[in-house]
CSV table of C-alpha atoms in Angstrom, one decimal:
chain,number,residue,atom,x,y,z
A,1,MET,CA,9.2,-25.1,14.0
A,2,GLY,CA,10.3,-28.7,11.4
A,3,ARG,CA,8.9,-27.5,8.2
A,4,PHE,CA,7.4,-24.3,8.8
A,5,SER,CA,10.9,-22.5,9.9
A,6,HIS,CA,11.6,-22.3,6.5
A,7,ARG,CA,10.2,-21.5,3.0
A,8,SER,CA,9.2,-24.7,0.7
A,9,TYR,CA,11.0,-24.8,-3.2
A,10,GLU,CA,8.5,-27.7,-3.9
A,11,LYS,CA,6.6,-26.6,-6.8
A,12,GLU,CA,2.7,-26.7,-7.0
A,13,ILE,CA,0.7,-28.1,-9.6
A,14,MET,CA,0.4,-24.4,-11.4
A,15,ASP,CA,3.8,-23.9,-11.9
A,16,ASP,CA,3.1,-26.3,-15.1
A,17,LEU,CA,2.8,-23.4,-18.0
A,18,GLU,CA,0.7,-26.0,-20.8
A,19,PHE,CA,-1.5,-27.2,-17.3
A,20,GLU,CA,-5.2,-26.9,-19.3
A,21,GLY,CA,-8.9,-27.8,-19.9
A,22,PRO,CA,-11.5,-28.5,-16.9
A,23,VAL,CA,-8.9,-29.1,-14.5
A,24,LEU,CA,-7.8,-25.3,-14.0
A,25,ASP,CA,-10.9,-23.8,-14.7
A,26,GLN,CA,-12.7,-25.0,-11.6
A,27,SER,CA,-9.5,-24.9,-10.4
A,28,LEU,CA,-9.2,-20.7,-11.1
A,29,LYS,CA,-12.6,-21.0,-9.5
A,30,GLU,CA,-12.5,-23.0,-6.4
A,31,LEU,CA,-9.6,-20.4,-5.6
A,32,ARG,CA,-11.9,-17.3,-6.5
A,33,THR,CA,-14.3,-18.9,-4.0
A,34,ILE,CA,-11.4,-18.8,-1.6
A,35,ASN,CA,-9.6,-16.2,-1.5
A,36,LYS,CA,-13.3,-14.2,-1.8
A,37,LEU,CA,-14.2,-16.0,1.8
A,38,LEU,CA,-11.2,-16.1,3.4
A,39,GLY,CA,-10.6,-12.1,2.9
A,40,GLY,CA,-7.7,-11.8,0.9
A,41,ASN,CA,-9.2,-9.3,-1.8
A,42,LYS,CA,-9.3,-6.0,0.6
A,43,VAL,CA,-5.8,-6.6,1.4
A,44,THR,CA,-4.9,-5.7,-2.8
A,45,THR,CA,-7.8,-2.7,-2.5
A,46,ASN,CA,-6.5,-1.4,0.7
A,47,GLY,CA,-2.6,-0.7,-1.1
A,48,LEU,CA,-5.0,0.3,-3.5
A,49,ASN,CA,-6.5,3.1,-1.8
A,50,GLN,CA,-2.9,3.7,-0.4
A,51,LEU,CA,-0.9,4.2,-3.2
A,52,ILE,CA,-4.1,6.4,-5.5
A,53,LYS,CA,-3.9,9.0,-1.8
A,54,LYS,CA,-0.3,9.4,-1.7
A,55,ASN,CA,0.1,10.1,-5.5
A,56,PRO,CA,-3.2,12.0,-7.1
A,57,GLN,CA,-4.2,12.1,-10.3
A,58,GLU,CA,-6.5,12.1,-13.1
A,59,SER,CA,-6.0,8.1,-14.0
A,60,TYR,CA,-3.9,5.1,-13.4
A,61,SER,CA,-2.4,2.5,-15.1
A,62,ILE,CA,-2.0,-1.1,-13.3
A,63,ALA,CA,-1.1,-4.2,-14.0
A,64,ASP,CA,-1.5,-7.2,-12.1
A,65,ILE,CA,1.2,-9.6,-12.2
A,66,GLY,CA,0.2,-13.9,-12.1
A,67,CYS,CA,-4.0,-12.4,-12.4
A,68,GLY,CA,-4.7,-16.1,-13.0
A,69,GLY,CA,-8.6,-16.0,-14.2
A,70,GLY,CA,-8.5,-12.6,-14.3
A,71,ASP,CA,-10.3,-11.8,-10.5
A,72,MET,CA,-8.8,-9.6,-8.6
A,73,ILE,CA,-8.5,-7.6,-11.2
A,74,ARG,CA,-12.1,-8.1,-11.1
A,75,VAL,CA,-11.7,-7.0,-7.5
A,76,MET,CA,-10.5,-3.9,-8.4
A,77,ALA,CA,-12.2,-3.0,-11.2
A,78,ASP,CA,-15.1,-2.5,-8.7
A,79,TRP,CA,-13.5,-1.3,-6.1
A,80,ALA,CA,-12.6,1.4,-8.3
A,81,LYS,CA,-15.7,2.5,-10.5
A,82,LYS,CA,-17.3,2.6,-6.6
A,83,ASN,CA,-14.8,5.0,-5.6
A,84,LEU,CA,-14.6,6.9,-9.2
A,85,ILE,CA,-11.2,6.0,-9.3
A,86,PRO,CA,-10.4,5.7,-13.5
A,87,CYS,CA,-7.8,3.0,-14.2
A,88,ASN,CA,-6.4,1.1,-16.7
A,89,PHE,CA,-5.3,-2.9,-15.7
A,90,ILE,CA,-2.7,-5.0,-18.0
A,91,GLY,CA,-3.8,-9.0,-16.3
A,92,ILE,CA,-0.4,-10.1,-17.3
A,93,ASP,CA,0.4,-14.3,-16.5
A,94,ALA,CA,2.9,-17.0,-18.6
A,95,ASN,CA,0.3,-19.5,-18.4
A,96,PRO,CA,-1.5,-18.8,-21.9
A,97,ASN,CA,-4.6,-21.2,-21.4
A,98,THR,CA,-5.3,-19.2,-17.9
A,99,ILE,CA,-5.5,-15.9,-19.6
A,100,GLU,CA,-7.7,-17.0,-22.1
A,101,PHE,CA,-10.1,-18.3,-19.4
A,102,ALA,CA,-9.5,-14.3,-18.1
A,103,LYS,CA,-10.6,-13.2,-20.9
A,104,GLU,CA,-13.2,-15.1,-21.7
A,105,ARG,CA,-14.9,-14.2,-17.8
A,106,LEU,CA,-13.5,-10.3,-18.2
A,107,LYS,CA,-15.1,-9.3,-21.8
A,108,ASP,CA,-17.5,-6.9,-20.2
A,109,LEU,CA,-15.0,-4.6,-19.2
A,110,ASP,CA,-13.1,-2.0,-21.4
A,111,HIS,CA,-10.8,-0.6,-18.9
A,112,VAL,CA,-9.3,-4.7,-19.9
A,113,ASN,CA,-6.3,-5.6,-21.7
A,114,PHE,CA,-4.0,-8.8,-21.2
A,115,LYS,CA,-0.3,-10.3,-21.9
A,116,VAL,CA,0.6,-14.1,-22.1
A,117,GLU,CA,4.3,-12.5,-20.7
A,118,ASN,CA,7.1,-14.4,-18.9
A,119,VAL,CA,8.0,-12.1,-16.2
A,120,PHE,CA,11.8,-13.1,-16.3
A,121,ASP,CA,12.0,-11.6,-19.4
A,122,GLU,CA,13.4,-9.2,-20.9
A,123,SER,CA,10.4,-7.2,-22.8
A,124,PHE,CA,8.7,-7.1,-19.1
A,125,GLU,CA,10.1,-3.6,-18.0
A,126,HIS,CA,9.9,-1.8,-20.8
A,127,GLU,CA,5.8,-0.7,-20.7
A,128,GLN,CA,5.6,1.0,-17.8
A,129,VAL,CA,2.8,1.4,-15.4
A,130,ASP,CA,1.7,3.7,-12.7
A,131,ILE,CA,1.2,0.6,-10.3
A,132,ILE,CA,2.0,-2.7,-10.2
A,133,THR,CA,0.0,-5.8,-8.5
A,134,CYS,CA,0.6,-9.5,-7.7
A,135,THR,CA,-2.1,-11.4,-5.2
A,136,LEU,CA,-0.3,-14.9,-4.3
A,137,PHE,CA,2.4,-14.5,-7.2
A,138,THR,CA,5.3,-14.6,-5.0
A,139,HIS,CA,5.9,-17.5,-3.5
A,140,HIS,CA,5.4,-19.4,-6.5
A,141,PHE,CA,9.3,-18.8,-6.6
A,142,THR,CA,12.7,-19.1,-5.0
A,143,ASP,CA,14.3,-16.1,-2.5
A,144,GLU,CA,16.9,-15.8,-5.7
A,145,GLU,CA,14.0,-15.8,-8.0
A,146,LEU,CA,12.3,-12.9,-6.6
A,147,LEU,CA,15.7,-11.0,-6.2
A,148,LYS,CA,15.4,-10.2,-9.9
A,149,LEU,CA,11.6,-10.4,-9.6
A,150,PHE,CA,12.0,-7.2,-8.0
A,151,SER,CA,14.0,-6.1,-9.2
A,152,SER,CA,12.4,-5.7,-12.5
A,153,PHE,CA,9.4,-4.3,-10.8
A,154,LEU,CA,11.3,-1.1,-9.5
A,155,LYS,CA,11.7,-0.6,-13.1
A,156,LYS,CA,8.3,-1.0,-14.3
A,157,ALA,CA,6.4,0.6,-12.1
A,158,ARG,CA,7.0,4.5,-11.6
A,159,LEU,CA,4.3,4.7,-7.9
A,160,GLY,CA,4.6,1.2,-6.6
A,161,ILE,CA,4.1,-1.9,-5.7
A,162,ILE,CA,1.7,-4.1,-4.0
A,163,ILE,CA,2.5,-7.8,-3.1
A,164,ASN,CA,-0.6,-10.1,-1.6
A,165,ASP,CA,0.7,-13.5,-0.2
A,166,LEU,CA,1.1,-16.1,2.1
A,167,HIS,CA,1.8,-16.2,6.2
A,168,ARG,CA,3.5,-19.7,6.6
A,169,HIS,CA,2.1,-20.6,9.4
A,170,ARG,CA,1.4,-24.5,11.0
A,171,LEU,CA,-2.4,-23.4,11.2
A,172,ALA,CA,-3.0,-21.6,8.3
A,173,TYR,CA,-1.2,-25.4,7.1
A,174,PHE,CA,-3.3,-27.6,8.5
A,175,SER,CA,-6.2,-25.5,7.6
A,176,ILE,CA,-6.3,-24.8,4.5
A,177,LYS,CA,-5.4,-28.2,4.3
A,178,ALA,CA,-8.3,-29.6,6.4
A,179,LEU,CA,-10.9,-27.1,4.0
A,180,THR,CA,-9.8,-28.8,0.5
A,181,ARG,CA,-9.6,-32.4,1.8
A,182,LEU,CA,-14.0,-31.1,2.3
A,183,PHE,CA,-15.0,-29.0,0.0
A,184,SER,CA,-12.7,-28.8,-3.0
A,185,LYS,CA,-13.3,-30.7,-6.3
A,186,SER,CA,-9.7,-30.2,-7.7
A,187,PRO,CA,-6.9,-31.9,-7.3
A,188,MET,CA,-5.0,-29.7,-8.2
A,189,VAL,CA,-6.6,-27.4,-5.8
A,190,GLN,CA,-6.5,-29.6,-3.2
A,191,ASN,CA,-1.9,-30.1,-3.7
A,192,ASP,CA,-1.3,-26.3,-4.4
A,193,GLY,CA,-3.6,-25.3,-1.5
A,194,PRO,CA,-1.8,-26.5,1.9
A,195,LEU,CA,1.8,-27.0,-0.8
A,196,SER,CA,1.6,-23.2,-1.6
A,197,VAL,CA,1.2,-22.8,2.7
A,198,LEU,CA,4.7,-23.6,3.0
A,199,ARG,CA,5.3,-21.7,-0.1
A,200,GLY,CA,5.0,-18.5,2.0
A,201,PHE,CA,6.4,-16.0,4.0
A,202,SER,CA,7.8,-15.2,7.7
A,203,LYS,CA,7.6,-10.9,7.9
A,204,GLU,CA,11.1,-11.8,7.9
A,205,ASP,CA,11.8,-13.4,4.9
A,206,PHE,CA,10.1,-10.0,3.6
A,207,ILE,CA,12.1,-8.0,5.4
A,208,SER,CA,15.8,-9.8,3.6
A,209,ILE,CA,14.4,-10.1,0.2
A,210,LEU,CA,13.4,-6.8,-0.6
A,211,ALA,CA,16.3,-4.9,1.7
A,212,ASN,CA,18.1,-7.3,-0.8
A,213,SER,CA,17.1,-6.5,-3.9
A,214,GLY,CA,17.0,-2.9,-3.1
A,215,ILE,CA,13.6,-1.6,-1.4
A,216,LYS,CA,13.9,0.9,0.9
A,217,ASN,CA,10.5,2.7,1.2
A,218,SER,CA,8.0,-0.7,2.2
A,219,GLN,CA,6.0,-2.0,4.5
A,220,ILE,CA,5.2,-4.8,5.2
A,221,LYS,CA,1.0,-5.4,7.7
A,222,TRP,CA,-0.2,-8.5,8.2
A,223,PHE,CA,-3.8,-9.2,7.6
A,224,TRP,CA,-6.8,-12.1,8.3
A,225,ALA,CA,-6.5,-14.9,7.0
A,226,PHE,CA,-3.1,-15.1,7.4
A,227,ARG,CA,-1.7,-13.0,4.9
A,228,TRP,CA,1.0,-10.8,4.1
A,229,GLN,CA,0.8,-6.7,2.3
A,230,VAL,CA,4.1,-5.1,1.4
A,231,VAL,CA,3.6,-2.0,-0.1
A,232,VAL,CA,6.3,-0.3,-2.0
A,233,MET,CA,6.3,3.6,-2.2
A,234,ILE,CA,8.8,4.3,-5.1
A,235,SER,CA,7.5,8.3,-6.4
């Protein structure tokens, strides 16, 4: 398996929290298109459907961690509206430039708030929400960091957690490498796209990390194209 047998911890350009400007804007737009074309959005909405069916209530508060340009919040808001489910969203990201981009893109939604916050700050756990979602976020961290992160998630979420992230696989790596070289104008996307796959997960990775985090009631499911869905039932 070689380079695909273990997770890479090489940093992506996107990990620079000071990253900003036209390159950031172009990159976020391209990532939105890639995520939509490869079917990644349904991984999160499918998880929401599971948690909400299990926990019926009048409305839900949902925190999207590592919200980026707000793409997944838009997807979830559209899904909630279509299904007549009242939801309030909080977009959380450590990059203030990304948050400003998201605020502008989602200014037509009146049930969304944003916070510039580092998930490893002590204050992160203080404001509870019903559901935590994170899409293409967890692969940015080492296994050791994820143990701390998931522990914080357990304290912050009342009902459950939905993780949508990449399957580390040879075909996924070479496919996204070819796709970004052909169609991307963003140096960040060309670099980070293939690298993010190398930083992704096998099913065994998730099983181990979840178990070591003290998470017991969870399910892991594979989705096309090369996505893992992890749904943690807390309530």
